[in-house]
Tab-separated table of C-alpha atoms in Angstrom:
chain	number	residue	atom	x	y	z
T	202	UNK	CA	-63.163	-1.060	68.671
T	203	UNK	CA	-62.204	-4.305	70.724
T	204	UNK	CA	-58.235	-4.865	71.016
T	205	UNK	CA	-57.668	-7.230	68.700
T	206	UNK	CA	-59.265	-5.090	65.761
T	207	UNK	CA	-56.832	-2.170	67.793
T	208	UNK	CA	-53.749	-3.952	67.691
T	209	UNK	CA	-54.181	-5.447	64.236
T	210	UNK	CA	-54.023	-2.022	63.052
T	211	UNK	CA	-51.261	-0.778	65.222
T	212	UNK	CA	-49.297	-3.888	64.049
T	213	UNK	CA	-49.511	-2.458	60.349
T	214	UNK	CA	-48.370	0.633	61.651
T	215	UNK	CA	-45.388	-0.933	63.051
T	216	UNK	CA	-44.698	-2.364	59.918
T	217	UNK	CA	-44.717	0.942	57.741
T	218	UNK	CA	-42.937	2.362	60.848
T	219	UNK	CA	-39.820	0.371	60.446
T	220	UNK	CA	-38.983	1.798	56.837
T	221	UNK	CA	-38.606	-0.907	55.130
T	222	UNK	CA	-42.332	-1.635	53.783
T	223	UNK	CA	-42.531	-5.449	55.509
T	224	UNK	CA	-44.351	-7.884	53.945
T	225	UNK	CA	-43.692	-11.506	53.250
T	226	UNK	CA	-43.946	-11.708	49.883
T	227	UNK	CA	-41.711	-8.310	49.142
T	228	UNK	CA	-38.949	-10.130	51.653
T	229	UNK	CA	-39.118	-13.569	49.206
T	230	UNK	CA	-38.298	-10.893	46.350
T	231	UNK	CA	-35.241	-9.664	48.360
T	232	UNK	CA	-33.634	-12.839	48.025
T	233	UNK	CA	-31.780	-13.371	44.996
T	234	UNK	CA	-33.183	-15.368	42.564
T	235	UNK	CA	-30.056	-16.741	40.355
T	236	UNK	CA	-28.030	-20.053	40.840
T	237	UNK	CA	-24.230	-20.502	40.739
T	238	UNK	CA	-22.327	-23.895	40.655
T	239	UNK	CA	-24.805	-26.363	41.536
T	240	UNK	CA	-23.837	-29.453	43.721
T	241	UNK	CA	-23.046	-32.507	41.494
T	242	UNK	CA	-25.999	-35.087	41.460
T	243	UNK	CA	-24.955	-38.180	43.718
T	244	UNK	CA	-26.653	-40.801	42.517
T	245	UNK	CA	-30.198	-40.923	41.536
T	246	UNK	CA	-30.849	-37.892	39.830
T	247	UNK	CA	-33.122	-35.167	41.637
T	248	UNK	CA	-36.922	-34.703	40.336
T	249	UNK	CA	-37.662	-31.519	38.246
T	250	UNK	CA	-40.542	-30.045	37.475
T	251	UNK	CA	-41.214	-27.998	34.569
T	252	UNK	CA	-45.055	-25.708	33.769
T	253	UNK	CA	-45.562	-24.200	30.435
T	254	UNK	CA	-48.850	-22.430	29.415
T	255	UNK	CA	-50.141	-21.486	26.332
T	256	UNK	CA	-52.325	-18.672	27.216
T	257	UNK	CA	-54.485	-18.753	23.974
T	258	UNK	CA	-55.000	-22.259	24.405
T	259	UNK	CA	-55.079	-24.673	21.536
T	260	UNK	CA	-57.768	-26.385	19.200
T	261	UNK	CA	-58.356	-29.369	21.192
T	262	UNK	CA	-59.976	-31.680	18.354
T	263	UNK	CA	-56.097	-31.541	16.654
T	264	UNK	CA	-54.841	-32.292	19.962
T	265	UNK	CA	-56.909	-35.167	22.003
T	266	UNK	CA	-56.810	-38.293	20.023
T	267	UNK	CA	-60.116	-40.336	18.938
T	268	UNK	CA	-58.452	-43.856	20.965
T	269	UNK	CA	-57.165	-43.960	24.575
T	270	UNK	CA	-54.292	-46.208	25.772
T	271	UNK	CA	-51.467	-46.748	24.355
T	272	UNK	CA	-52.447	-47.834	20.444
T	273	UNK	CA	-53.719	-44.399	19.508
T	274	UNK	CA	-53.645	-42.286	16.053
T	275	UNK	CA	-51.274	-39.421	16.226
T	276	UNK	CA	-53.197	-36.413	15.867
T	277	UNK	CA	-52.012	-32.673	13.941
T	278	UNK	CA	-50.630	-31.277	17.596
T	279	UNK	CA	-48.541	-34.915	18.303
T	280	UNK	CA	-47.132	-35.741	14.843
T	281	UNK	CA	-44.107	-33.095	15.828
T	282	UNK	CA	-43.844	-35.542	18.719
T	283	UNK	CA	-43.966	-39.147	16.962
T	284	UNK	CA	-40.313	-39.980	18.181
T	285	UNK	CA	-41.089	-38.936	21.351
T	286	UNK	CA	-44.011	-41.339	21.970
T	287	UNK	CA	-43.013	-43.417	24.773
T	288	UNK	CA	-41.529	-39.996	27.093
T	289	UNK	CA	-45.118	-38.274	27.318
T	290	UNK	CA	-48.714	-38.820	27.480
T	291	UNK	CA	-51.660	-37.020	26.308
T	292	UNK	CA	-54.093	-35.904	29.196
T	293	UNK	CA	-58.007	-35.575	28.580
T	294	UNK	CA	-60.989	-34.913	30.632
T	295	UNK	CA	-59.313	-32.827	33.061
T	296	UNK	CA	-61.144	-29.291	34.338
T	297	UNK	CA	-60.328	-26.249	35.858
T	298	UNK	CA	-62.741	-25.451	38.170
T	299	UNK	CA	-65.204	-22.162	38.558
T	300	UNK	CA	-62.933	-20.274	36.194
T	301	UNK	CA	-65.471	-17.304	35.854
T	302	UNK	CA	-64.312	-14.391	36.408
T	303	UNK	CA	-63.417	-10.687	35.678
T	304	UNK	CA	-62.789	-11.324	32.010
T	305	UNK	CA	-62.328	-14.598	29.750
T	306	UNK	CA	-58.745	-14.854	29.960
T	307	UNK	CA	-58.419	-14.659	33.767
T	308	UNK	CA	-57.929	-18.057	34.123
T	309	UNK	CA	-54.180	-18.004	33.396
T	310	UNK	CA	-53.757	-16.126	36.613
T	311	UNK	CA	-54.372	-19.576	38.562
T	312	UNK	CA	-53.825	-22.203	36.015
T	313	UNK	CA	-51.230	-23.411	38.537
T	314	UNK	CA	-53.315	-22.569	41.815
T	315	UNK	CA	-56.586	-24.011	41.100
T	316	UNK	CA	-58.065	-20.537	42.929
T	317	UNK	CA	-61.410	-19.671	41.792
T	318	UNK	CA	-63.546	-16.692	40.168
T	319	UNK	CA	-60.004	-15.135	39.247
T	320	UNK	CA	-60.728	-11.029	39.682
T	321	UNK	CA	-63.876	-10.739	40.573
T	322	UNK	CA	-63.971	-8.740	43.586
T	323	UNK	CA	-62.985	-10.329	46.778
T	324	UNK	CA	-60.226	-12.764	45.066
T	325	UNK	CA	-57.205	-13.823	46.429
T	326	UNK	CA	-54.744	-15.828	44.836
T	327	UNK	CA	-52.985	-18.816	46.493
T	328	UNK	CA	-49.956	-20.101	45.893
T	329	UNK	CA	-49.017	-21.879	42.540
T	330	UNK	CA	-47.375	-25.285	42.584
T	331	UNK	CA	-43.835	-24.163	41.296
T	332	UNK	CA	-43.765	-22.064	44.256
T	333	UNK	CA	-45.336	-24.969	47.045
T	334	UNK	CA	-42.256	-27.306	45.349
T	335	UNK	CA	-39.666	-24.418	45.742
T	336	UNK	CA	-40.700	-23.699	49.253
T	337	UNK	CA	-39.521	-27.441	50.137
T	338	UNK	CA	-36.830	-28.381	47.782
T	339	UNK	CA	-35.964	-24.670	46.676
T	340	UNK	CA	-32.621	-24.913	48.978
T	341	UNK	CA	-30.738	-27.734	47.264
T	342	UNK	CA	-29.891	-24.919	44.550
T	343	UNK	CA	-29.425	-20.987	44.980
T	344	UNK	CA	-32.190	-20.656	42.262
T	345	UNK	CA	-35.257	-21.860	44.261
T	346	UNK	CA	-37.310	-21.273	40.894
T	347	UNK	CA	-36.905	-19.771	37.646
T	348	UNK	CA	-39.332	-17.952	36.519
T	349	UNK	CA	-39.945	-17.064	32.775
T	350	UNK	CA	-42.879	-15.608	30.251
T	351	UNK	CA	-42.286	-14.165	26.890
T	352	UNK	CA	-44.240	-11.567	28.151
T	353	UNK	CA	-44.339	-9.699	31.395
T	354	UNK	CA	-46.769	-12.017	33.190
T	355	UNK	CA	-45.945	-15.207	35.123
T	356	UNK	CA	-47.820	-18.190	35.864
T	357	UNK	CA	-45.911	-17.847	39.444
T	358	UNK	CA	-47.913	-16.653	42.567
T	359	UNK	CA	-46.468	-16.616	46.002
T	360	UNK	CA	-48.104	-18.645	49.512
T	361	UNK	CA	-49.458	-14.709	50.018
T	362	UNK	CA	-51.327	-14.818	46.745
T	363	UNK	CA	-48.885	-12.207	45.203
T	364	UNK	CA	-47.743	-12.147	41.839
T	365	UNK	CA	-44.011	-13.133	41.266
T	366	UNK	CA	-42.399	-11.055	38.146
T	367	UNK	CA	-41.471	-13.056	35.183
T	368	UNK	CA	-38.253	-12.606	33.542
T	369	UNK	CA	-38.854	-12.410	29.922
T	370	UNK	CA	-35.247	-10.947	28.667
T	371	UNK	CA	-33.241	-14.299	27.795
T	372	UNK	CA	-29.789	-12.618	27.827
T	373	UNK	CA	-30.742	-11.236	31.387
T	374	UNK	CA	-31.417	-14.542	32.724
T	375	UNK	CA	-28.641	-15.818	31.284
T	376	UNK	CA	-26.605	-13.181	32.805
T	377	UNK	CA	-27.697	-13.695	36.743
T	378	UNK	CA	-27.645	-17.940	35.839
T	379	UNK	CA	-24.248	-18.147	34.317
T	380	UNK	CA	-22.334	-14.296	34.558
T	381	UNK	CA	-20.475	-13.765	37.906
T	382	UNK	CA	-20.378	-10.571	39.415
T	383	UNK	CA	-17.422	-8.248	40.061
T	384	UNK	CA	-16.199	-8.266	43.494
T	385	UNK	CA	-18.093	-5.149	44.728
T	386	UNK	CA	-21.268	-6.774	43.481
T	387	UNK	CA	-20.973	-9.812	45.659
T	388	UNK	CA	-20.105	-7.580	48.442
T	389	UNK	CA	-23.064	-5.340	47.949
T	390	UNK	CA	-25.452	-8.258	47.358
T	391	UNK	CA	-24.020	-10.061	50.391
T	392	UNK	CA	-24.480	-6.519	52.370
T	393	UNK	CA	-27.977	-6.253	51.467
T	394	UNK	CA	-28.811	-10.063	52.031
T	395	UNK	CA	-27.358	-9.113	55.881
T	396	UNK	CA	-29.701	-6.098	56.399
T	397	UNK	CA	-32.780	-8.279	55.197
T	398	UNK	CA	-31.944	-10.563	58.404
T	399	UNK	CA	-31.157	-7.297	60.107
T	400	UNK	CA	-34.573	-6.283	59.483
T	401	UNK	CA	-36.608	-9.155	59.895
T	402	UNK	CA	-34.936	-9.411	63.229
T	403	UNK	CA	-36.190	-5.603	64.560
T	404	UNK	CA	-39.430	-6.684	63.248
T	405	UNK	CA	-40.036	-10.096	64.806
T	406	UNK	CA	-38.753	-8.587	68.080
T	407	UNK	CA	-41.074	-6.128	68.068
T	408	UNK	CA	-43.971	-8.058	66.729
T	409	UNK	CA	-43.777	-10.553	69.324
T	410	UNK	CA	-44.420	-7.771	71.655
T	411	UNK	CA	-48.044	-8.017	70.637
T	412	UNK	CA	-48.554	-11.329	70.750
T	413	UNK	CA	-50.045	-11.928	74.402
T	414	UNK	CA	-52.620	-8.560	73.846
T	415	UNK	CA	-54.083	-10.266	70.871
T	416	UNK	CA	-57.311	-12.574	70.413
T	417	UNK	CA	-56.560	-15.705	69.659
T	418	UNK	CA	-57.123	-15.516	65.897
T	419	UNK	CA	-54.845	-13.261	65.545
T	420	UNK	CA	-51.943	-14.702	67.616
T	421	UNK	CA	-52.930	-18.001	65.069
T	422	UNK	CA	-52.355	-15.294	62.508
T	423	UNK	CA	-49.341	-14.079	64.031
T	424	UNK	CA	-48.014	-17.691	64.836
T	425	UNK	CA	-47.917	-18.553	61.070
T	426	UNK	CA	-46.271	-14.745	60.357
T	427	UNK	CA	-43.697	-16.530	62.547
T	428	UNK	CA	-43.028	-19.681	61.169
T	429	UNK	CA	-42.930	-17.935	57.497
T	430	UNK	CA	-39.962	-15.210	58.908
T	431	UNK	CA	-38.210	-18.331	60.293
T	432	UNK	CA	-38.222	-19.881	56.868
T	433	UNK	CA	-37.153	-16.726	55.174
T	434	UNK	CA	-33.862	-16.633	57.770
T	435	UNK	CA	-33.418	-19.555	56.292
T	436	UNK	CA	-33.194	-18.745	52.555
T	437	UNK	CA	-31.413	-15.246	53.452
T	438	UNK	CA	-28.348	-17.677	55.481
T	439	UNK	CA	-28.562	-20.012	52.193
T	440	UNK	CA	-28.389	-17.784	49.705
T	441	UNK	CA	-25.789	-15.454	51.861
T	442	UNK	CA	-23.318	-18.623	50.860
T	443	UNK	CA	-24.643	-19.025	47.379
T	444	UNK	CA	-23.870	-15.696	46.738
T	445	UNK	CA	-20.016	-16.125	47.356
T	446	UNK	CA	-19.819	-19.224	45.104
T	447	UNK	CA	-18.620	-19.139	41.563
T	448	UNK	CA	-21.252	-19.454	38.320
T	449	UNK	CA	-21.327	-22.440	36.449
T	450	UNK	CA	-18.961	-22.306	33.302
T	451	UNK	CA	-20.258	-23.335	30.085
T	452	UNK	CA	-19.894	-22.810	26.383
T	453	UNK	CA	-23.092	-22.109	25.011
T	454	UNK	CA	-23.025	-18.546	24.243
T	455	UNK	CA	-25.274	-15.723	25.621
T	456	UNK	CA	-28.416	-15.243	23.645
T	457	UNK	CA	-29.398	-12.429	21.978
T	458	UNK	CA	-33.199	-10.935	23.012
T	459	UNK	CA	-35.134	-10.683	20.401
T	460	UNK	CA	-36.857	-7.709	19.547
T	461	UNK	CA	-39.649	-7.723	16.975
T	462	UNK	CA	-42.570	-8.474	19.267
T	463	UNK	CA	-44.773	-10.578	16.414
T	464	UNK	CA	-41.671	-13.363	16.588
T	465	UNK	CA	-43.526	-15.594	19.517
T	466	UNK	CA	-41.750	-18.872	18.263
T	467	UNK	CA	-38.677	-17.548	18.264
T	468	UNK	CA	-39.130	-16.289	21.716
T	469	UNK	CA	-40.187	-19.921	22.666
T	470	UNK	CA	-37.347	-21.494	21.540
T	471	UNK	CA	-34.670	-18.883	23.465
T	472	UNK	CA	-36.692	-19.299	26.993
T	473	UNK	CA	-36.446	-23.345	26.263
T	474	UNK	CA	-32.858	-23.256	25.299
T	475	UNK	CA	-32.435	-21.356	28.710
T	476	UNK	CA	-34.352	-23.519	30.470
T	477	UNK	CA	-31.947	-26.759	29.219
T	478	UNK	CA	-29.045	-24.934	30.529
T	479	UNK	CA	-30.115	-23.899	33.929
T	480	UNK	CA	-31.758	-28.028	34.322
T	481	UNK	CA	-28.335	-29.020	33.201
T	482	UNK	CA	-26.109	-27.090	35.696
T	483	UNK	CA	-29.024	-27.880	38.520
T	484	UNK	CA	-29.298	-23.872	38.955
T	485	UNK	CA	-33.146	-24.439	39.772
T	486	UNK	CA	-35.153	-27.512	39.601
T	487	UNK	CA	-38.017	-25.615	39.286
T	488	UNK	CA	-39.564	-23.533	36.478
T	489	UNK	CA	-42.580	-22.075	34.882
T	490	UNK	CA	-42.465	-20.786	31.388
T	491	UNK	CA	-45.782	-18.504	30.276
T	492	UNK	CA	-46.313	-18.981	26.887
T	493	UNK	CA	-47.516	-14.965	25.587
T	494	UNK	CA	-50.450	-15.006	22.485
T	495	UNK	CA	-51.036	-11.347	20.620
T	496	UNK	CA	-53.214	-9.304	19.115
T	497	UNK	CA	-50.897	-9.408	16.225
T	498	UNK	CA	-49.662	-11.643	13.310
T	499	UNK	CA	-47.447	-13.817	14.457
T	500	UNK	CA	-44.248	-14.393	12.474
T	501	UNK	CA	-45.096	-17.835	10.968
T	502	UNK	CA	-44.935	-18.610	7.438
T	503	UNK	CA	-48.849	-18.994	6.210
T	504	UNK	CA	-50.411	-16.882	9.261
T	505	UNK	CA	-51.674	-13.563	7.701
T	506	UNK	CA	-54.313	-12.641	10.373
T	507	UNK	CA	-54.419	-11.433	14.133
T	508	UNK	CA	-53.949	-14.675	16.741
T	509	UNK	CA	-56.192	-13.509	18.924
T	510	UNK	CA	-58.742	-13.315	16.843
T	511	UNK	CA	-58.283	-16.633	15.267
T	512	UNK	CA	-58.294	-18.497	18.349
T	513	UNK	CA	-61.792	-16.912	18.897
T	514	UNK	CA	-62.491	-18.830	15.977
T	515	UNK	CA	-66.420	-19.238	16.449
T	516	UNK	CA	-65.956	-22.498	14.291
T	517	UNK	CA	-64.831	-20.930	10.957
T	518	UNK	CA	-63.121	-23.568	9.550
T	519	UNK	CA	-60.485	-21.017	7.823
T	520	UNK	CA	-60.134	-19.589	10.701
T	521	UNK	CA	-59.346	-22.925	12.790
T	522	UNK	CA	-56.844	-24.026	9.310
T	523	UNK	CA	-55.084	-20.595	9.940
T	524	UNK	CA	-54.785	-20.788	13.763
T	525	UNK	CA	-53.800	-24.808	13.591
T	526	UNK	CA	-50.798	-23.392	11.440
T	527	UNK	CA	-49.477	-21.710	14.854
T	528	UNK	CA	-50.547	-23.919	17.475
T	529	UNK	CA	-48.679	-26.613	15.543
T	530	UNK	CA	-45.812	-24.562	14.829
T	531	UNK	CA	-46.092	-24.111	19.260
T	532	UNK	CA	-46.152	-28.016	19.857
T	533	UNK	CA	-42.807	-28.474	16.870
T	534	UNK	CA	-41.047	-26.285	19.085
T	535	UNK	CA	-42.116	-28.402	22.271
T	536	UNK	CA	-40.801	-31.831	20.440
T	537	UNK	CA	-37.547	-29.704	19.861
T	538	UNK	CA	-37.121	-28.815	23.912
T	539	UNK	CA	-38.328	-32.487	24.364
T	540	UNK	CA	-36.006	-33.817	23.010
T	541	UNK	CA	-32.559	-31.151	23.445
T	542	UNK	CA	-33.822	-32.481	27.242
T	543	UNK	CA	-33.508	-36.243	26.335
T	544	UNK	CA	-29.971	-35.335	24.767
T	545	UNK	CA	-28.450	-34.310	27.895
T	546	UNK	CA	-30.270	-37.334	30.157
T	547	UNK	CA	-32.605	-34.429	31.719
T	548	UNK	CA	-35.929	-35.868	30.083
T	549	UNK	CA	-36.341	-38.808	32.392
T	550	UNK	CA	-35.245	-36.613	35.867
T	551	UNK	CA	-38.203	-34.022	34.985
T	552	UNK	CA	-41.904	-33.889	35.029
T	553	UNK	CA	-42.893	-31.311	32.429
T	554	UNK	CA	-46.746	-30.157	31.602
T	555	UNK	CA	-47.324	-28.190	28.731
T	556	UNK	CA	-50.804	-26.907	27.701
T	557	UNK	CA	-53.224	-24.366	28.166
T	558	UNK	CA	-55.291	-22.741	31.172
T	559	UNK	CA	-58.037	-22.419	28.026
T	560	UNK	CA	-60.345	-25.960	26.729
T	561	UNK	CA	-61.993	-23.853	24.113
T	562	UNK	CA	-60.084	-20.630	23.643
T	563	UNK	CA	-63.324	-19.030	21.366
T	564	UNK	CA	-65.406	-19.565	24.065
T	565	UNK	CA	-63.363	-19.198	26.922
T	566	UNK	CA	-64.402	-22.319	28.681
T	567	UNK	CA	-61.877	-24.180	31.015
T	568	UNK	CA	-63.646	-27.552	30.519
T	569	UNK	CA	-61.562	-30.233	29.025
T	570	UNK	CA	-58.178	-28.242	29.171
T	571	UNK	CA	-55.429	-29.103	26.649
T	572	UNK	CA	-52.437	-31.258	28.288
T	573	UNK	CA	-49.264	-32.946	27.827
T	574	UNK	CA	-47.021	-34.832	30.122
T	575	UNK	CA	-43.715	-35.349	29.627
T	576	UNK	CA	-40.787	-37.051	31.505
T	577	UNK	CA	-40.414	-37.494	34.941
T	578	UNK	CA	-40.079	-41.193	35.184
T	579	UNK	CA	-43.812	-41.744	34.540
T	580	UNK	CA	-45.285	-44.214	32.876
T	581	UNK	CA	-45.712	-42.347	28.993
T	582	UNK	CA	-46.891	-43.632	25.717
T	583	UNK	CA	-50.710	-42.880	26.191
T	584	UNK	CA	-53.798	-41.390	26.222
T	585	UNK	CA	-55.328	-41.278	29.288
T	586	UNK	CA	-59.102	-39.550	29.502
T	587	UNK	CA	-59.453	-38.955	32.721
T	588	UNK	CA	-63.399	-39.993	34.172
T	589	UNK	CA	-65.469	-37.209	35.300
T	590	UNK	CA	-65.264	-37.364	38.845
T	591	UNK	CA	-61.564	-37.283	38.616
T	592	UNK	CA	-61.436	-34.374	36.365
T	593	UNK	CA	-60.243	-31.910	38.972
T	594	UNK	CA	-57.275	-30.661	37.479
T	595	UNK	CA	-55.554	-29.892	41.248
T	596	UNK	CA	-55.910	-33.182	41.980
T	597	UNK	CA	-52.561	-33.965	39.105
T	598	UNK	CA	-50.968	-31.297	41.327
T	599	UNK	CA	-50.919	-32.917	44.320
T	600	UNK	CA	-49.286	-36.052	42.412
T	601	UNK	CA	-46.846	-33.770	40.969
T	602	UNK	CA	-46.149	-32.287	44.207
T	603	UNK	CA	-45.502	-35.675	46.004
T	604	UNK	CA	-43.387	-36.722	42.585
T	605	UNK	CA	-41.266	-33.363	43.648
T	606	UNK	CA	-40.892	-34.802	47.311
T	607	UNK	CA	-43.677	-32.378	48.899
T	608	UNK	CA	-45.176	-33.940	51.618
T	609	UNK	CA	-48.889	-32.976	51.155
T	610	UNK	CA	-52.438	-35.069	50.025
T	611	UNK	CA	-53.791	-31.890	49.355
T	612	UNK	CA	-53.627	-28.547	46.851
T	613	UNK	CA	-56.052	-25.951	46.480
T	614	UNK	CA	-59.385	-27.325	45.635
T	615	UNK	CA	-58.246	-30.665	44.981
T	616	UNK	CA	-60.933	-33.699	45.836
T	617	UNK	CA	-57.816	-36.751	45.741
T	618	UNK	CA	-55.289	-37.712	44.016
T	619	UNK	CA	-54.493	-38.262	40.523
T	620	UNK	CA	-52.029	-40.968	39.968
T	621	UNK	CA	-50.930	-40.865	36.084
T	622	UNK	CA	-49.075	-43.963	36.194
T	623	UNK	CA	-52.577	-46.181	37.758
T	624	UNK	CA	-54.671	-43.823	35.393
């Protein structure tokens, strides 16, 4: 065994030996993930950003429009939208790449990481783009990201390829965004935000101890270990002085969770009404939203059979007629949020995409995804089918990301740059 291999292992020793389970992305959870009384906008207003997935995907042909450009025929999916015209486009053509893997619905996992062959053996995840935005402009507010599913999953993966937890309980978000703590509770949290820097000092003091007997891979390795616990110290000060300032006061009042599992709309609807609150008090400026399907009958007036099985369709036209019944009842709801964002001035500030990790649900495919964007001071109002050799659907990320302020020409397997507003 040469040293490096040696010390590798005796460095994850060190790490269980400290008693406190070390790893990056288990320190990101430690920090608390809630916003209080967000600075007032000075100004032009900050860029948002905004993902929400439909994990069953929709029926494409009632979504994509026959024209592209501007003059276009409203299809089934964009009538809901018809007053919203001009604040989104329609996005064709685009493709998530190498999407095979462990099962058909896999795909989800890295709709926004662009990582390939999702659980087959070997995979890693990389980080999503919610999470690449946070990391830079996550600061500005004491939520860095808010993360929500009406379901248990997220769309959310950290920059160590680890699943971040969704919140799916609406009156539990709305607690940590808007509820303020009793005295003890801010001391406690404060406490425990002080023994996380406590920590990661023992454990960069003593990890530095290895760095000279390592190879130099590993001291690369160990380098960027570094620079990732120096960023951390950073969030733990910022969020040390979040902690201690009041929760923005408002007078919606706290919603109620609701409990019959079938009701996906009304889910919908209570993570978007969240979502308008905690863009309007600029708790987060970043958020992901996974949409849930079922193997169940949704509770929507003319669906009588199971939604997974509809959108596995295999071109039964009463099957499609039933399933176009939800999917349009999903993209009514979307015009609502739309436009409860455009109420409060919010709609022009954020860049929100809304569609599926799925092209053709029934077949599982990841060709020709579903999208809509929305907001963000883009130029809207069109269909835009994007040519094949742009059709790497990373390469809208990394014009998202630079829309967000993040200084990178690159994400994931992206081949360039797609620029909406020159598309």
């Amino acid at each position: 065994m040469n040293i490096a291999t040696k010390r590798h292992l005796d460095r994850r020793a060190f790490l269980r030996g400290t008693g406190t389970a070390l790893s990056l992305p288990f320190l990101e959870a430690m920090v608390p993930a809630f916003a209080t009384r967000a600075q007032a906008a000075v100004g032009q207003p900050p860029p948002r950003f905004l993902a929400m997935c439909a994990t069953l995907g929709f029926h494409t042909p009632f979504l994509f429009p026959q024209e592209t450009g501007a003059d276009y025929t409203l299809t089934p999916y964009l009538e809901p939208l018809k007053d919203l015209k001009s604040d989104f486009s329609v996005i064709s053509g685009l493709q998530h790449m190498e999407q095979n893997g462990a099962n058909g619905h896999t795909s989800e996992m890295t709709w926004l990481t662009s990582a390939k062959h999702p659980g087959l053996a070997g995979f890693k995840n990389t980080i999503s783009l919610d999470q690449l935005i946070a990391e830079s402009i996550g600061t500005q507010t004491r939520f860095p990201s808010l993360i929500l599913g009406t379901g248990s999953d997220s769309l959310s993966w950290s920059a160590s390829g680890v699943p971040l937890p969704a919140e799916s309980s609406p009156s539990k978000a709305f607690q940590q965004l808007f509820v303020d703590g009793t005295q003890a509770e801010i001391e406690a949290q404060v406490s425990g935000l002080k023994r996380g820097r406590s920590i990661l000092d023992t454990v960069t003091g003593q990890a530095k101890k290895l760095h000279g007997e390592l190879g130099k891979r590993d001291q690369e390795k160990l380098d960027e270990y570094f620079s990732a616990v120096r960023d951390l110290e950073g969030r733990l000060v910022q969020n040390e002085e979040w902690v201690q300032k009041p929760k923005p006061k408002i007078d919606a009042k706290p919603p109620t969770d609701i409990q019959s599992r079938t009701d996906a709309i009304g889910k919908m609807k209570l993570m978007q009404d969240l979502i308008v609150l905690a863009l309007q008090t600029d708790s987060t400026r970043t958020v992901t939203l996974r949409l849930s399907g079922m193997n169940a009958v949704p509770e929507i007036e003319g669906v009588k059979n199971d939604w997974h099985n509809l959108s596995h369709h295999g071109q039964d036209p009463a099957k499609i007629e039933e399933l176009k019944v939800i999917e349009k009842a999903e993209f009514t709801a979307f015009a609502g949020f739309l436009t409860k964002l455009k109420a409060v001035s919010l709609l022009e500030s954020t860049a929100v995409i809304f569609g599926s990790n799925l092209g053709n649900a029934s077949a599982h495919n990841t060709a020709n995804i579903p999208l809509v964007l929305a907001g963000g001071g883009f130029k809207h109002g069109r269909h835009i089918a994007i040519d094949k050799e742009k059709h790497v659907f990373s390469n809208l990320f990394v014009s998202l990301a630079q829309h967000m302020g993040v200084e990178t020409d690159k994400f994931g397997f992206s081949t360039g740059v797609l620029d909406i507003n020159q598309a």
